[in-house]
Amino acid sequence: LARLLLLRTGRHGVIDVSLLHKQYMGLLTRGEQKIHFIHIPKTAGTSIISLLKSEGWDHQLFDVPNNLRDQLKVKSHFTSHPHHACWSSLENYKQDCEYEFSVVRHPYDRFASALNQTLGTLPADEFYQHISEIPPEQLMPFVESLLFKIVKPREPHQGIGMDDNRWRPQVYFLSEKTEVFRYEDGLEFLIDTLKEKGYIGTNAALPKENVNKFVESNSQDTDNSAIHSIIPWYKHEEAFKIFTSLYRHDFERLHYSL
């Protein structure tokens, strides 16, 4: 059975880069109803948003306060995945919001999915379709370099919020009121919950968007050995040490095993 977790901490949104100082904060409205979906990067959020929009939900647009613009900025536009410190600072961020929820994912699996999205930046002489195809001696130095950019940034565009918050630990997005669903437990429980609450129709189905088939096939394994092996951490002790330190609270609070 899918497990429902009630946690502390989370938040999201989708963006329109043509609106210079506007931002979607994950709040969706339909008539008088308002719900908050916290879209954590690489957790099937795009598919969930597509489902909600197909059921008549629209994003609510906010003015971004001056003190938050640096936190939300990604190159020339605002991040599409605001974290807790951003959305919770808006005075009216959740006025009359009746429900908030999010989906989380195994830290190993989520990191592998995010890393796979960066394939175009890998120093490779040939094209790789997936990180599993890259020789460990080539992949792991890149992983270590990436982790250092996250935890010890040397450039303004580096740090924990780089790449549209893709690497930020999941607990940074959640709050004590967030109802949390684990991806590995199956998203059917989430869909059933949304149906029971009347937020989607009884015949609604989750579309699959931005899905990497290799990672998806491993992430449904109840044993984490399959997803652990996507990135050969055993080949680089220092990189693994940084990774486990960075995502320690995700493992602990979201009940994932190392």
PDB file of C-alpha atoms in Angstrom:
ATOM      1  CA  LEU A   1       0.000   0.000   0.000  1.00  0.00           C
ATOM      2  CA  ALA A   2       1.106   3.517  -0.726  1.00  0.00           C
ATOM      3  CA  ARG A   3       2.172   5.414   2.325  1.00  0.00           C
ATOM      4  CA  LEU A   4       1.049   8.917   3.185  1.00  0.00           C
ATOM      5  CA  LEU A   5       3.568  10.982   5.095  1.00  0.00           C
ATOM      6  CA  LEU A   6       2.846  14.156   6.995  1.00  0.00           C
ATOM      7  CA  LEU A   7       6.017  16.235   7.181  1.00  0.00           C
ATOM      8  CA  ARG A   8       7.294  19.644   8.045  1.00  0.00           C
ATOM      9  CA  THR A   9       8.748  22.007   5.482  1.00  0.00           C
ATOM     10  CA  GLY A  10       7.630  22.868   1.307  1.00  0.00           C
ATOM     11  CA  ARG A  11       6.662  24.859  -2.105  1.00  0.00           C
ATOM     12  CA  HIS A  12       6.538  25.325  -6.071  1.00  0.00           C
ATOM     13  CA  GLY A  13       5.347  27.117  -9.179  1.00  0.00           C
ATOM     14  CA  VAL A  14       5.526  27.376 -12.960  1.00  0.00           C
ATOM     15  CA  ILE A  15       6.847  30.472 -14.742  1.00  0.00           C
ATOM     16  CA  ASP A  16       6.157  32.979 -17.466  1.00  0.00           C
ATOM     17  CA  VAL A  17       9.462  34.646 -18.334  1.00  0.00           C
ATOM     18  CA  SER A  18       7.706  37.539 -20.049  1.00  0.00           C
ATOM     19  CA  LEU A  19       6.457  38.794 -16.668  1.00  0.00           C
ATOM     20  CA  LEU A  20       9.521  40.431 -15.188  1.00  0.00           C
ATOM     21  CA  HIS A  21       8.471  40.726 -11.548  1.00  0.00           C
ATOM     22  CA  LYS A  22       5.653  38.195 -11.437  1.00  0.00           C
ATOM     23  CA  GLN A  23       5.844  34.620 -10.188  1.00  0.00           C
ATOM     24  CA  TYR A  24       3.625  31.581  -9.837  1.00  0.00           C
ATOM     25  CA  MET A  25       4.041  30.187  -6.322  1.00  0.00           C
ATOM     26  CA  GLY A  26       2.340  26.849  -6.744  1.00  0.00           C
ATOM     27  CA  LEU A  27      -1.077  28.130  -5.751  1.00  0.00           C
ATOM     28  CA  LEU A  28      -3.832  26.928  -8.054  1.00  0.00           C
ATOM     29  CA  THR A  29      -7.377  28.225  -8.179  1.00  0.00           C
ATOM     30  CA  ARG A  30     -10.637  26.936  -9.611  1.00  0.00           C
ATOM     31  CA  GLY A  31     -13.609  29.140  -8.940  1.00  0.00           C
ATOM     32  CA  GLU A  32     -13.542  29.845  -5.191  1.00  0.00           C
ATOM     33  CA  GLN A  33     -11.242  26.904  -4.445  1.00  0.00           C
ATOM     34  CA  LYS A  34      -7.533  27.323  -3.824  1.00  0.00           C
ATOM     35  CA  ILE A  35      -4.928  24.596  -3.360  1.00  0.00           C
ATOM     36  CA  HIS A  36      -1.138  24.651  -3.117  1.00  0.00           C
ATOM     37  CA  PHE A  37       0.935  22.104  -5.010  1.00  0.00           C
ATOM     38  CA  ILE A  38       4.613  22.243  -4.093  1.00  0.00           C
ATOM     39  CA  HIS A  39       6.542  21.288  -7.204  1.00  0.00           C
ATOM     40  CA  ILE A  40       9.919  19.916  -6.149  1.00  0.00           C
ATOM     41  CA  PRO A  41      12.170  19.522  -9.218  1.00  0.00           C
ATOM     42  CA  LYS A  42      12.440  15.978 -10.632  1.00  0.00           C
ATOM     43  CA  THR A  43       9.450  14.536  -8.742  1.00  0.00           C
ATOM     44  CA  ALA A  44       6.808  14.147 -11.486  1.00  0.00           C
ATOM     45  CA  GLY A  45       5.529  17.662 -10.830  1.00  0.00           C
ATOM     46  CA  THR A  46       5.111  18.574 -14.500  1.00  0.00           C
ATOM     47  CA  SER A  47       2.733  15.650 -14.978  1.00  0.00           C
ATOM     48  CA  ILE A  48       0.740  16.595 -11.877  1.00  0.00           C
ATOM     49  CA  ILE A  49       0.408  20.206 -12.991  1.00  0.00           C
ATOM     50  CA  SER A  50      -0.757  19.069 -16.441  1.00  0.00           C
ATOM     51  CA  LEU A  51      -3.405  16.897 -14.797  1.00  0.00           C
ATOM     52  CA  LEU A  52      -4.649  19.715 -12.567  1.00  0.00           C
ATOM     53  CA  LYS A  53      -4.786  22.164 -15.464  1.00  0.00           C
ATOM     54  CA  SER A  54      -6.746  19.659 -17.527  1.00  0.00           C
ATOM     55  CA  GLU A  55      -9.226  19.577 -14.635  1.00  0.00           C
ATOM     56  CA  GLY A  56      -9.770  23.333 -14.728  1.00  0.00           C
ATOM     57  CA  TRP A  57      -7.153  24.578 -12.268  1.00  0.00           C
ATOM     58  CA  ASP A  58      -5.119  27.729 -13.012  1.00  0.00           C
ATOM     59  CA  HIS A  59      -2.048  29.202 -11.360  1.00  0.00           C
ATOM     60  CA  GLN A  60      -2.335  32.310  -9.243  1.00  0.00           C
ATOM     61  CA  LEU A  61       0.180  35.004 -10.117  1.00  0.00           C
ATOM     62  CA  PHE A  62       2.045  36.996  -7.447  1.00  0.00           C
ATOM     63  CA  ASP A  63       4.149  40.128  -7.449  1.00  0.00           C
ATOM     64  CA  VAL A  64       7.626  39.166  -6.268  1.00  0.00           C
ATOM     65  CA  PRO A  65       8.783  41.417  -3.384  1.00  0.00           C
ATOM     66  CA  ASN A  66      12.131  43.154  -3.870  1.00  0.00           C
ATOM     67  CA  ASN A  67      13.729  41.234  -1.008  1.00  0.00           C
ATOM     68  CA  LEU A  68      12.950  37.901  -2.707  1.00  0.00           C
ATOM     69  CA  ARG A  69      14.001  38.691  -6.249  1.00  0.00           C
ATOM     70  CA  ASP A  70      17.628  37.637  -5.774  1.00  0.00           C
ATOM     71  CA  GLN A  71      16.558  34.295  -4.262  1.00  0.00           C
ATOM     72  CA  LEU A  72      14.143  33.587  -7.102  1.00  0.00           C
ATOM     73  CA  LYS A  73      16.275  34.797  -9.989  1.00  0.00           C
ATOM     74  CA  VAL A  74      17.638  32.227 -12.445  1.00  0.00           C
ATOM     75  CA  LYS A  75      19.634  33.972 -15.173  1.00  0.00           C
ATOM     76  CA  SER A  76      17.137  36.419 -16.724  1.00  0.00           C
ATOM     77  CA  HIS A  77      13.956  34.981 -15.248  1.00  0.00           C
ATOM     78  CA  PHE A  78      12.496  33.667 -12.017  1.00  0.00           C
ATOM     79  CA  THR A  79      12.822  30.075 -10.862  1.00  0.00           C
ATOM     80  CA  SER A  80       9.875  27.817 -11.583  1.00  0.00           C
ATOM     81  CA  HIS A  81      10.466  25.998  -8.284  1.00  0.00           C
ATOM     82  CA  PRO A  82      10.433  28.486  -5.386  1.00  0.00           C
ATOM     83  CA  HIS A  83      11.403  26.914  -2.081  1.00  0.00           C
ATOM     84  CA  HIS A  84       9.869  27.428   1.353  1.00  0.00           C
ATOM     85  CA  ALA A  85      11.793  30.587   2.293  1.00  0.00           C
ATOM     86  CA  CYS A  86      10.441  32.309  -0.818  1.00  0.00           C
ATOM     87  CA  TRP A  87       6.765  31.463  -0.923  1.00  0.00           C
ATOM     88  CA  SER A  88       6.257  31.577   2.849  1.00  0.00           C
ATOM     89  CA  SER A  89       7.516  35.175   2.889  1.00  0.00           C
ATOM     90  CA  LEU A  90       4.612  36.359   0.768  1.00  0.00           C
ATOM     91  CA  GLU A  91       2.003  37.888   3.049  1.00  0.00           C
ATOM     92  CA  ASN A  92      -0.911  36.500   1.071  1.00  0.00           C
ATOM     93  CA  TYR A  93       0.792  33.405  -0.314  1.00  0.00           C
ATOM     94  CA  LYS A  94      -1.804  30.977   1.033  1.00  0.00           C
ATOM     95  CA  GLN A  95      -4.853  33.020   1.879  1.00  0.00           C
ATOM     96  CA  ASP A  96      -7.894  30.744   2.000  1.00  0.00           C
ATOM     97  CA  CYS A  97      -5.825  27.810   0.715  1.00  0.00           C
ATOM     98  CA  GLU A  98      -7.702  24.655   1.670  1.00  0.00           C
ATOM     99  CA  TYR A  99      -5.071  22.018   0.864  1.00  0.00           C
ATOM    100  CA  GLU A 100      -1.358  21.769   0.139  1.00  0.00           C
ATOM    101  CA  PHE A 101       0.585  18.734  -1.004  1.00  0.00           C
ATOM    102  CA  SER A 102       3.785  17.588  -2.632  1.00  0.00           C
ATOM    103  CA  VAL A 103       5.560  14.541  -4.040  1.00  0.00           C
ATOM    104  CA  VAL A 104       9.031  13.525  -2.880  1.00  0.00           C
ATOM    105  CA  ARG A 105      11.473  11.060  -4.351  1.00  0.00           C
ATOM    106  CA  HIS A 106      14.373   8.910  -3.170  1.00  0.00           C
ATOM    107  CA  PRO A 107      17.456  11.174  -2.934  1.00  0.00           C
ATOM    108  CA  TYR A 108      19.574   8.771  -4.995  1.00  0.00           C
ATOM    109  CA  ASP A 109      16.939   8.557  -7.697  1.00  0.00           C
ATOM    110  CA  ARG A 110      16.188  12.273  -7.775  1.00  0.00           C
ATOM    111  CA  PHE A 111      19.871  13.179  -7.994  1.00  0.00           C
ATOM    112  CA  ALA A 112      20.408  10.695 -10.825  1.00  0.00           C
ATOM    113  CA  SER A 113      17.441  12.143 -12.706  1.00  0.00           C
ATOM    114  CA  ALA A 114      18.721  15.687 -12.222  1.00  0.00           C
ATOM    115  CA  LEU A 115      22.207  14.640 -13.258  1.00  0.00           C
ATOM    116  CA  ASN A 116      20.858  12.978 -16.359  1.00  0.00           C
ATOM    117  CA  GLN A 117      19.283  16.318 -17.277  1.00  0.00           C
ATOM    118  CA  THR A 118      22.766  17.871 -17.287  1.00  0.00           C
ATOM    119  CA  LEU A 119      24.191  15.411 -19.820  1.00  0.00           C
ATOM    120  CA  GLY A 120      24.785  18.195 -22.305  1.00  0.00           C
ATOM    121  CA  THR A 121      27.359  19.733 -19.961  1.00  0.00           C
ATOM    122  CA  LEU A 122      29.392  16.572 -19.454  1.00  0.00           C
ATOM    123  CA  PRO A 123      32.941  16.685 -20.917  1.00  0.00           C
ATOM    124  CA  ALA A 124      32.338  13.740 -23.236  1.00  0.00           C
ATOM    125  CA  ASP A 125      33.815  12.967 -26.638  1.00  0.00           C
ATOM    126  CA  GLU A 126      30.724  11.040 -27.614  1.00  0.00           C
ATOM    127  CA  PHE A 127      26.995  11.331 -27.056  1.00  0.00           C
ATOM    128  CA  TYR A 128      25.546   9.495 -24.064  1.00  0.00           C
ATOM    129  CA  GLN A 129      21.825   8.862 -23.789  1.00  0.00           C
ATOM    130  CA  HIS A 130      22.000   8.192 -20.057  1.00  0.00           C
ATOM    131  CA  ILE A 131      24.489   8.637 -17.244  1.00  0.00           C
ATOM    132  CA  SER A 132      24.616   4.854 -16.786  1.00  0.00           C
ATOM    133  CA  GLU A 133      26.520   4.681 -20.088  1.00  0.00           C
ATOM    134  CA  ILE A 134      29.300   7.016 -18.930  1.00  0.00           C
ATOM    135  CA  PRO A 135      32.462   5.333 -17.595  1.00  0.00           C
ATOM    136  CA  PRO A 136      32.817   5.870 -13.823  1.00  0.00           C
ATOM    137  CA  GLU A 137      36.280   7.391 -14.231  1.00  0.00           C
ATOM    138  CA  GLN A 138      34.681  10.112 -16.347  1.00  0.00           C
ATOM    139  CA  LEU A 139      31.392  10.506 -14.515  1.00  0.00           C
ATOM    140  CA  MET A 140      32.490  10.662 -10.887  1.00  0.00           C
ATOM    141  CA  PRO A 141      34.965  13.576 -11.178  1.00  0.00           C
ATOM    142  CA  PHE A 142      32.147  15.521 -12.829  1.00  0.00           C
ATOM    143  CA  VAL A 143      29.774  14.573  -9.981  1.00  0.00           C
ATOM    144  CA  GLU A 144      32.309  15.704  -7.379  1.00  0.00           C
ATOM    145  CA  SER A 145      32.858  18.999  -9.216  1.00  0.00           C
ATOM    146  CA  LEU A 146      29.089  19.532  -9.383  1.00  0.00           C
ATOM    147  CA  LEU A 147      28.651  18.858  -5.670  1.00  0.00           C
ATOM    148  CA  PHE A 148      31.386  21.344  -4.811  1.00  0.00           C
ATOM    149  CA  LYS A 149      29.602  23.981  -6.908  1.00  0.00           C
ATOM    150  CA  ILE A 150      26.485  23.332  -4.832  1.00  0.00           C
ATOM    151  CA  VAL A 151      28.017  23.295  -1.348  1.00  0.00           C
ATOM    152  CA  LYS A 152      31.047  25.595  -1.914  1.00  0.00           C
ATOM    153  CA  PRO A 153      30.035  28.017  -4.659  1.00  0.00           C
ATOM    154  CA  ARG A 154      32.701  30.231  -6.210  1.00  0.00           C
ATOM    155  CA  GLU A 155      30.509  31.980  -8.776  1.00  0.00           C
ATOM    156  CA  PRO A 156      27.255  33.957  -8.304  1.00  0.00           C
ATOM    157  CA  HIS A 157      25.243  31.442 -10.363  1.00  0.00           C
ATOM    158  CA  GLN A 158      26.425  28.498  -8.241  1.00  0.00           C
ATOM    159  CA  GLY A 159      25.164  27.299  -4.873  1.00  0.00           C
ATOM    160  CA  ILE A 160      22.287  25.289  -3.493  1.00  0.00           C
ATOM    161  CA  GLY A 161      19.731  27.063  -5.681  1.00  0.00           C
ATOM    162  CA  MET A 162      21.578  26.630  -8.977  1.00  0.00           C
ATOM    163  CA  ASP A 163      19.889  25.097 -12.033  1.00  0.00           C
ATOM    164  CA  ASP A 164      16.405  26.207 -11.038  1.00  0.00           C
ATOM    165  CA  ASN A 165      16.637  24.700  -7.532  1.00  0.00           C
ATOM    166  CA  ARG A 166      17.233  21.282  -9.087  1.00  0.00           C
ATOM    167  CA  TRP A 167      19.763  20.248  -6.431  1.00  0.00           C
ATOM    168  CA  ARG A 168      18.151  21.781  -3.367  1.00  0.00           C
ATOM    169  CA  PRO A 169      17.220  19.162  -0.715  1.00  0.00           C
ATOM    170  CA  GLN A 170      13.513  18.379  -0.744  1.00  0.00           C
ATOM    171  CA  VAL A 171      12.882  19.288   2.890  1.00  0.00           C
ATOM    172  CA  TYR A 172      13.649  22.909   1.988  1.00  0.00           C
ATOM    173  CA  PHE A 173      10.418  23.008  -0.012  1.00  0.00           C
ATOM    174  CA  LEU A 174       8.017  21.559   2.537  1.00  0.00           C
ATOM    175  CA  SER A 175       6.150  22.940   5.529  1.00  0.00           C
ATOM    176  CA  GLU A 176       4.528  21.417   8.597  1.00  0.00           C
ATOM    177  CA  LYS A 177       1.170  21.515   6.786  1.00  0.00           C
ATOM    178  CA  THR A 178       2.286  19.733   3.636  1.00  0.00           C
ATOM    179  CA  GLU A 179       0.716  16.383   2.865  1.00  0.00           C
ATOM    180  CA  VAL A 180       3.569  14.418   1.322  1.00  0.00           C
ATOM    181  CA  PHE A 181       3.369  11.493  -1.093  1.00  0.00           C
ATOM    182  CA  ARG A 182       6.377   9.349  -1.880  1.00  0.00           C
ATOM    183  CA  TYR A 183       6.947   8.657  -5.562  1.00  0.00           C
ATOM    184  CA  GLU A 184       8.178   5.138  -4.825  1.00  0.00           C
ATOM    185  CA  ASP A 185       4.933   4.224  -3.085  1.00  0.00           C
ATOM    186  CA  GLY A 186       3.060   4.809  -6.321  1.00  0.00           C
ATOM    187  CA  LEU A 187       1.248   7.960  -7.368  1.00  0.00           C
ATOM    188  CA  GLU A 188      -2.082   6.139  -7.438  1.00  0.00           C
ATOM    189  CA  PHE A 189      -2.565   7.119  -3.784  1.00  0.00           C
ATOM    190  CA  LEU A 190      -2.110  10.785  -4.670  1.00  0.00           C
ATOM    191  CA  ILE A 191      -4.570  10.523  -7.573  1.00  0.00           C
ATOM    192  CA  ASP A 192      -7.115   8.750  -5.352  1.00  0.00           C
ATOM    193  CA  THR A 193      -6.729  11.453  -2.699  1.00  0.00           C
ATOM    194  CA  LEU A 194      -7.305  14.243  -5.224  1.00  0.00           C
ATOM    195  CA  LYS A 195     -10.381  12.410  -6.496  1.00  0.00           C
ATOM    196  CA  GLU A 196     -11.760  11.926  -2.985  1.00  0.00           C
ATOM    197  CA  LYS A 197     -11.365  15.633  -2.295  1.00  0.00           C
ATOM    198  CA  GLY A 198     -13.130  16.502  -5.536  1.00  0.00           C
ATOM    199  CA  TYR A 199     -10.121  18.272  -7.058  1.00  0.00           C
ATOM    200  CA  ILE A 200     -10.078  16.014 -10.139  1.00  0.00           C
ATOM    201  CA  GLY A 201     -12.732  13.900 -11.840  1.00  0.00           C
ATOM    202  CA  THR A 202     -13.255  10.210 -11.171  1.00  0.00           C
ATOM    203  CA  ASN A 203     -11.899   9.328 -14.625  1.00  0.00           C
ATOM    204  CA  ALA A 204      -8.824  11.558 -14.432  1.00  0.00           C
ATOM    205  CA  ALA A 205      -5.471   9.924 -15.128  1.00  0.00           C
ATOM    206  CA  LEU A 206      -1.933  11.158 -14.625  1.00  0.00           C
ATOM    207  CA  PRO A 207      -0.078  11.924 -17.878  1.00  0.00           C
ATOM    208  CA  LYS A 208       3.628  11.103 -18.099  1.00  0.00           C
ATOM    209  CA  GLU A 209       5.749  14.121 -18.968  1.00  0.00           C
ATOM    210  CA  ASN A 210       9.501  14.716 -18.699  1.00  0.00           C
ATOM    211  CA  VAL A 211       9.965  11.038 -17.803  1.00  0.00           C
ATOM    212  CA  ASN A 212      13.264   9.250 -18.200  1.00  0.00           C
ATOM    213  CA  LYS A 213      12.348   5.615 -18.743  1.00  0.00           C
ATOM    214  CA  PHE A 214      15.583   4.231 -17.333  1.00  0.00           C
ATOM    215  CA  VAL A 215      15.373   6.119 -14.055  1.00  0.00           C
ATOM    216  CA  GLU A 216      11.621   5.560 -13.732  1.00  0.00           C
ATOM    217  CA  SER A 217      12.001   1.793 -14.109  1.00  0.00           C
ATOM    218  CA  ASN A 218      14.510   1.670 -11.260  1.00  0.00           C
ATOM    219  CA  SER A 219      12.821   4.143  -8.935  1.00  0.00           C
ATOM    220  CA  GLN A 220       9.820   1.898  -8.365  1.00  0.00           C
ATOM    221  CA  ASP A 221      12.046  -0.752  -6.769  1.00  0.00           C
ATOM    222  CA  THR A 222      11.357  -1.079  -3.041  1.00  0.00           C
ATOM    223  CA  ASP A 223      15.027  -1.949  -2.518  1.00  0.00           C
ATOM    224  CA  ASN A 224      17.284   1.060  -3.094  1.00  0.00           C
ATOM    225  CA  SER A 225      20.112  -1.084  -4.541  1.00  0.00           C
ATOM    226  CA  ALA A 226      18.957  -0.521  -8.130  1.00  0.00           C
ATOM    227  CA  ILE A 227      18.797   3.260  -7.936  1.00  0.00           C
ATOM    228  CA  HIS A 228      21.963   3.367  -5.824  1.00  0.00           C
ATOM    229  CA  SER A 229      23.831   1.677  -8.674  1.00  0.00           C
ATOM    230  CA  ILE A 230      22.854   4.261 -11.320  1.00  0.00           C
ATOM    231  CA  ILE A 231      25.681   6.456 -10.026  1.00  0.00           C
ATOM    232  CA  PRO A 232      28.714   4.381  -8.928  1.00  0.00           C
ATOM    233  CA  TRP A 233      29.242   6.148  -5.605  1.00  0.00           C
ATOM    234  CA  TYR A 234      31.533   3.353  -4.424  1.00  0.00           C
ATOM    235  CA  LYS A 235      34.055   4.613  -6.974  1.00  0.00           C
ATOM    236  CA  HIS A 236      34.429   7.996  -5.293  1.00  0.00           C
ATOM    237  CA  GLU A 237      34.324   8.142  -1.500  1.00  0.00           C
ATOM    238  CA  GLU A 238      34.688  11.928  -1.290  1.00  0.00           C
ATOM    239  CA  ALA A 239      31.780  12.602  -3.648  1.00  0.00           C
ATOM    240  CA  PHE A 240      29.598  10.168  -1.725  1.00  0.00           C
ATOM    241  CA  LYS A 241      30.477  11.868   1.559  1.00  0.00           C
ATOM    242  CA  ILE A 242      29.437  15.271   0.194  1.00  0.00           C
ATOM    243  CA  PHE A 243      26.236  13.832  -1.273  1.00  0.00           C
ATOM    244  CA  THR A 244      25.102  12.132   1.941  1.00  0.00           C
ATOM    245  CA  SER A 245      25.885  15.258   3.964  1.00  0.00           C
ATOM    246  CA  LEU A 246      23.955  17.493   1.546  1.00  0.00           C
ATOM    247  CA  TYR A 247      20.865  15.266   1.523  1.00  0.00           C
ATOM    248  CA  ARG A 248      21.050  13.924   5.072  1.00  0.00           C
ATOM    249  CA  HIS A 249      17.746  15.505   6.130  1.00  0.00           C
ATOM    250  CA  ASP A 250      15.988  14.168   3.033  1.00  0.00           C
ATOM    251  CA  PHE A 251      17.009  10.643   4.003  1.00  0.00           C
ATOM    252  CA  GLU A 252      16.008  11.146   7.631  1.00  0.00           C
ATOM    253  CA  ARG A 253      12.777  13.144   7.432  1.00  0.00           C
ATOM    254  CA  LEU A 254      11.413  11.488   4.310  1.00  0.00           C
ATOM    255  CA  HIS A 255      12.257   8.010   5.637  1.00  0.00           C
ATOM    256  CA  TYR A 256      14.650   6.819   2.957  1.00  0.00           C
ATOM    257  CA  SER A 257      17.531   4.496   3.719  1.00  0.00           C
ATOM    258  CA  LEU A 258      21.132   5.061   2.714  1.00  0.00           C
TER     259      LEU A 258
END
